[in-house]
PDB file of C-alpha atoms in Angstrom:
ATOM      1  CA  MET H  19      44.573-119.903 -78.148  1.00 53.00           C
ATOM      2  CA  HIS H  20      48.376-120.732 -77.061  1.00 57.00           C
ATOM      3  CA  TRP H  21      49.524-123.386 -74.201  1.00 60.00           C
ATOM      4  CA  ASN H  22      49.959-121.819 -70.875  1.00 67.00           C
ATOM      5  CA  SER H  23      52.311-123.579 -68.449  1.00 74.00           C
ATOM      6  CA  MET H  24      51.151-121.714 -65.227  1.00 84.00           C
ATOM      7  CA  PRO H  25      47.888-122.492 -63.645  1.00 91.00           C
ATOM      8  CA  THR H  26      44.680-120.674 -64.181  1.00 92.00           C
ATOM      9  CA  ASN H  27      42.071-119.763 -61.127  1.00 96.00           C
ATOM     10  CA  LEU H  28      38.653-120.003 -62.565  1.00 96.00           C
ATOM     11  CA  LYS H  29      37.000-118.029 -59.804  1.00 97.00           C
ATOM     12  CA  THR H  30      39.690-115.118 -59.768  1.00 96.00           C
ATOM     13  CA  GLU H  31      39.195-114.870 -63.805  1.00 95.00           C
ATOM     14  CA  ALA H  32      35.275-114.917 -63.432  1.00 97.00           C
ATOM     15  CA  GLU H  33      35.711-112.103 -60.891  1.00 97.00           C
ATOM     16  CA  LYS H  34      38.008-109.813 -63.327  1.00 96.00           C
ATOM     17  CA  LEU H  35      34.866-109.794 -65.895  1.00 95.00           C
ATOM     18  CA  THR H  36      32.894-106.475 -65.952  1.00 94.00           C
ATOM     19  CA  ASP H  37      30.103-107.513 -68.169  1.00 92.00           C
ATOM     20  CA  TYR H  38      27.199-110.137 -67.300  1.00 94.00           C
ATOM     21  CA  TRP H  39      26.610-112.535 -69.721  1.00 92.00           C
ATOM     22  CA  SER H  40      29.458-112.081 -71.726  1.00 90.00           C
ATOM     23  CA  PRO H  41      31.423-115.463 -71.294  1.00 92.00           C
ATOM     24  CA  ARG H  42      35.311-115.204 -71.867  1.00 93.00           C
ATOM     25  CA  ILE H  43      37.302-118.345 -73.026  1.00 91.00           C
ATOM     26  CA  LEU H  44      40.115-119.134 -70.911  1.00 93.00           C
ATOM     27  CA  GLY H  45      41.519-122.121 -72.415  1.00 91.00           C
ATOM     28  CA  ARG H  46      40.795-125.241 -74.770  1.00 91.00           C
ATOM     29  CA  VAL H  47      40.703-129.087 -74.375  1.00 91.00           C
ATOM     30  CA  ASN H  48      40.731-130.708 -77.636  1.00 93.00           C
ATOM     31  CA  ASP H  49      36.786-129.582 -78.798  1.00 93.00           C
ATOM     32  CA  GLN H  50      35.820-128.427 -75.607  1.00 93.00           C
ATOM     33  CA  TYR H  51      36.122-124.304 -74.674  1.00 92.00           C
ATOM     34  CA  ILE H  52      36.509-123.824 -70.976  1.00 94.00           C
ATOM     35  CA  LYS H  53      34.736-120.226 -70.347  1.00 94.00           C
ATOM     36  CA  VAL H  54      34.145-118.310 -67.236  1.00 97.00           C
ATOM     37  CA  ALA H  55      31.007-115.779 -67.007  1.00 96.00           C
ATOM     38  CA  LYS H  56      29.893-113.023 -64.303  1.00 96.00           C
ATOM     39  CA  ILE H  57      26.043-113.075 -64.485  1.00 96.00           C
ATOM     40  CA  LYS H  58      23.170-111.694 -62.801  1.00 96.00           C
ATOM     41  CA  GLY H  59      19.111-112.100 -63.366  1.00 95.00           C
ATOM     42  CA  SER H  60      17.999-114.217 -66.404  1.00 94.00           C
ATOM     43  CA  LEU H  61      19.516-115.087 -69.864  1.00 87.00           C
ATOM     44  CA  THR H  62      17.096-116.561 -72.122  1.00 87.00           C
ATOM     45  CA  TRP H  63      15.199-119.559 -73.071  1.00 93.00           C
ATOM     46  CA  HIS H  64      16.895-121.350 -75.530  1.00 91.00           C
ATOM     47  CA  ARG H  65      18.790-124.918 -76.622  1.00 89.00           C
ATOM     48  CA  HIS H  66      21.530-126.250 -77.994  1.00 88.00           C
ATOM     49  CA  ASP H  67      20.455-128.712 -80.762  1.00 91.00           C
ATOM     50  CA  ALA H  68      23.701-130.617 -80.829  1.00 90.00           C
ATOM     51  CA  GLU H  69      25.923-130.323 -77.683  1.00 91.00           C
ATOM     52  CA  ASP H  70      25.853-130.624 -74.033  1.00 94.00           C
ATOM     53  CA  GLU H  71      26.747-127.775 -71.822  1.00 93.00           C
ATOM     54  CA  LEU H  72      27.965-128.036 -68.350  1.00 96.00           C
ATOM     55  CA  PHE H  73      27.682-125.338 -65.759  1.00 97.00           C
ATOM     56  CA  LEU H  74      30.045-125.100 -63.032  1.00 98.00           C
ATOM     57  CA  LEU H  75      29.226-122.885 -60.259  1.00 98.00           C
ATOM     58  CA  LEU H  76      32.019-120.752 -58.793  1.00 98.00           C
ATOM     59  CA  ALA H  77      30.298-118.437 -56.323  1.00 98.00           C
ATOM     60  CA  GLY H  78      26.585-117.261 -55.847  1.00 98.00           C
ATOM     61  CA  ASP H  79      23.296-119.608 -56.117  1.00 97.00           C
ATOM     62  CA  LEU H  80      22.282-120.578 -59.457  1.00 97.00           C
ATOM     63  CA  ARG H  81      18.998-121.915 -60.827  1.00 98.00           C
ATOM     64  CA  ILE H  82      18.899-123.710 -64.228  1.00 97.00           C
ATOM     65  CA  GLU H  83      14.998-123.445 -65.234  1.00 97.00           C
ATOM     66  CA  TYR H  84      13.642-126.354 -67.756  1.00 97.00           C
ATOM     67  CA  GLU H  85      10.258-126.249 -69.086  1.00 96.00           C
ATOM     68  CA  ASP H  86       8.852-129.076 -66.416  1.00 97.00           C
ATOM     69  CA  HIS H  87      11.547-128.651 -63.540  1.00 97.00           C
ATOM     70  CA  PHE H  88      14.548-126.816 -62.491  1.00 98.00           C
ATOM     71  CA  VAL H  89      18.127-127.462 -60.673  1.00 98.00           C
ATOM     72  CA  ASP H  90      19.497-125.431 -58.569  1.00 98.00           C
ATOM     73  CA  LEU H  91      23.537-125.326 -57.761  1.00 98.00           C
ATOM     74  CA  LYS H  92      25.373-124.100 -54.859  1.00 98.00           C
ATOM     75  CA  PRO H  93      29.264-123.003 -55.084  1.00 98.00           C
ATOM     76  CA  GLY H  94      31.352-126.291 -56.239  1.00 97.00           C
ATOM     77  CA  ASP H  95      28.380-127.663 -57.841  1.00 98.00           C
ATOM     78  CA  PHE H  96      28.125-128.664 -61.604  1.00 98.00           C
ATOM     79  CA  HIS H  97      25.258-129.454 -63.913  1.00 98.00           C
ATOM     80  CA  VAL H  98      25.172-130.824 -67.471  1.00 98.00           C
ATOM     81  CA  VAL H  99      22.311-129.469 -69.310  1.00 96.00           C
ATOM     82  CA  PRO H 100      21.664-132.092 -72.435  1.00 96.00           C
ATOM     83  CA  LYS H 101      21.672-131.200 -75.898  1.00 94.00           C
ATOM     84  CA  GLY H 102      18.285-130.294 -77.590  1.00 94.00           C
ATOM     85  CA  LEU H 103      16.636-129.560 -73.713  1.00 95.00           C
ATOM     86  CA  LEU H 104      14.935-125.864 -73.521  1.00 95.00           C
ATOM     87  CA  HIS H 105      16.753-124.333 -70.411  1.00 95.00           C
ATOM     88  CA  ASN H 106      17.299-120.893 -68.848  1.00 95.00           C
ATOM     89  CA  PRO H 107      20.028-119.894 -66.340  1.00 96.00           C
ATOM     90  CA  VAL H 108      18.634-117.679 -63.572  1.00 97.00           C
ATOM     91  CA  CYS H 109      20.077-115.884 -60.543  1.00 96.00           C
ATOM     92  CA  GLU H 110      18.656-113.022 -58.451  1.00 95.00           C
ATOM     93  CA  SER H 111      22.294-112.090 -57.045  1.00 96.00           C
ATOM     94  CA  GLU H 112      25.533-111.983 -58.787  1.00 97.00           C
ATOM     95  CA  CYS H 113      27.087-115.462 -59.675  1.00 97.00           C
ATOM     96  CA  LEU H 114      30.395-116.663 -61.181  1.00 98.00           C
ATOM     97  CA  ILE H 115      30.360-119.651 -63.563  1.00 98.00           C
ATOM     98  CA  ALA H 116      32.852-121.622 -65.327  1.00 97.00           C
ATOM     99  CA  LEU H 117      31.328-123.344 -68.590  1.00 95.00           C
ATOM    100  CA  ILE H 118      32.628-126.335 -70.779  1.00 94.00           C
ATOM    101  CA  GLU H 119      31.266-126.348 -74.248  1.00 90.00           C
ATOM    102  CA  THR H 120      31.774-127.850 -77.615  1.00 90.00           C
ATOM    103  CA  THR H 121      33.880-125.117 -79.790  1.00 87.00           C
ATOM    104  CA  THR H 122      30.844-125.172 -81.912  1.00 81.00           C
ATOM    105  CA  THR H 123      28.225-123.867 -79.009  1.00 72.00           C
ATOM    106  CA  GLN H 124      26.557-120.845 -79.656  1.00 69.00           C
ATOM    107  CA  HIS H 125      26.123-118.658 -76.680  1.00 67.00           C
ATOM    108  CA  THR H 126      22.492-118.393 -76.870  1.00 65.00           C
ATOM    109  CA  GLY H 127      22.094-121.749 -78.855  1.00 63.00           C
ATOM    110  CA  ASP H 128      18.905-121.107 -81.025  1.00 68.00           C
ATOM    111  CA  VAL H 129      17.991-117.892 -80.211  1.00 65.00           C
ATOM    112  CA  VAL H 130      19.744-114.419 -80.958  1.00 68.00           C
ATOM    113  CA  ILE H 131      19.355-111.728 -78.462  1.00 63.00           C
ATOM    114  CA  GLU H 132      21.349-108.288 -77.435  1.00 75.00           C
ATOM    115  CA  LYS H 133      23.000-110.164 -74.756  1.00 68.00           C
ATOM    116  CA  THR H 134      24.434-113.027 -77.404  1.00 68.00           C
ATOM    117  CA  ARG H 135      28.021-112.970 -77.713  1.00 74.00           C
ATOM    118  CA  SER H 136      29.931-114.507 -80.556  1.00 71.00           C
ATOM    119  CA  ILE H 137      32.949-117.227 -80.050  1.00 77.00           C
ATOM    120  CA  ASP H 138      35.492-114.075 -81.059  1.00 77.00           C
ATOM    121  CA  ALA H 139      33.974-111.869 -78.536  1.00 76.00           C
ATOM    122  CA  GLN H 140      34.344-114.651 -76.037  1.00 76.00           C
ATOM    123  CA  LEU H 141      37.868-115.154 -77.233  1.00 77.00           C
ATOM    124  CA  GLY H 142      38.476-111.188 -76.394  1.00 74.00           C
ATOM    125  CA  SER H 143      39.032-110.452 -80.383  1.00 53.00           C
ATOM    126  CA  GLY H 144      35.645-108.752 -80.509  1.00 42.00           C
ATOM    127  CA  ALA H 145      33.405-106.323 -78.142  1.00 40.00           C
ATOM    128  CA  GLY H 146      31.409-107.633 -75.112  1.00 39.00           C
ATOM    129  CA  HIS H 147      34.512-108.608 -72.779  1.00 36.00           C
TER     130      HIS H 147
END
């Protein structure tokens, strides 16, 4: 990934995506990736044992479900899912999100499902983008 001197609009980049639940890496800040995704429905219950995960809602209404509560996000809101906490992102209608995650963060954490995307795929060097 190389340095780009031009600004990048997260919402515009997310709108270009065609597949749900297939994050696209747009940039990197130190050991954090900046990603966008178009999502709809439910991903899966999972956790990231060693990494926190930041969700920034760009469009739509997103709910982050936890075992004993949930967090609702509106456009412009962000929420950090603490490492090790079981969670599931859900939205009834299409949402656009940005994610800030450590470069070691696996897409669906401790679970592998059909929707799981590798880092290579998220970088655009594999299927699922």
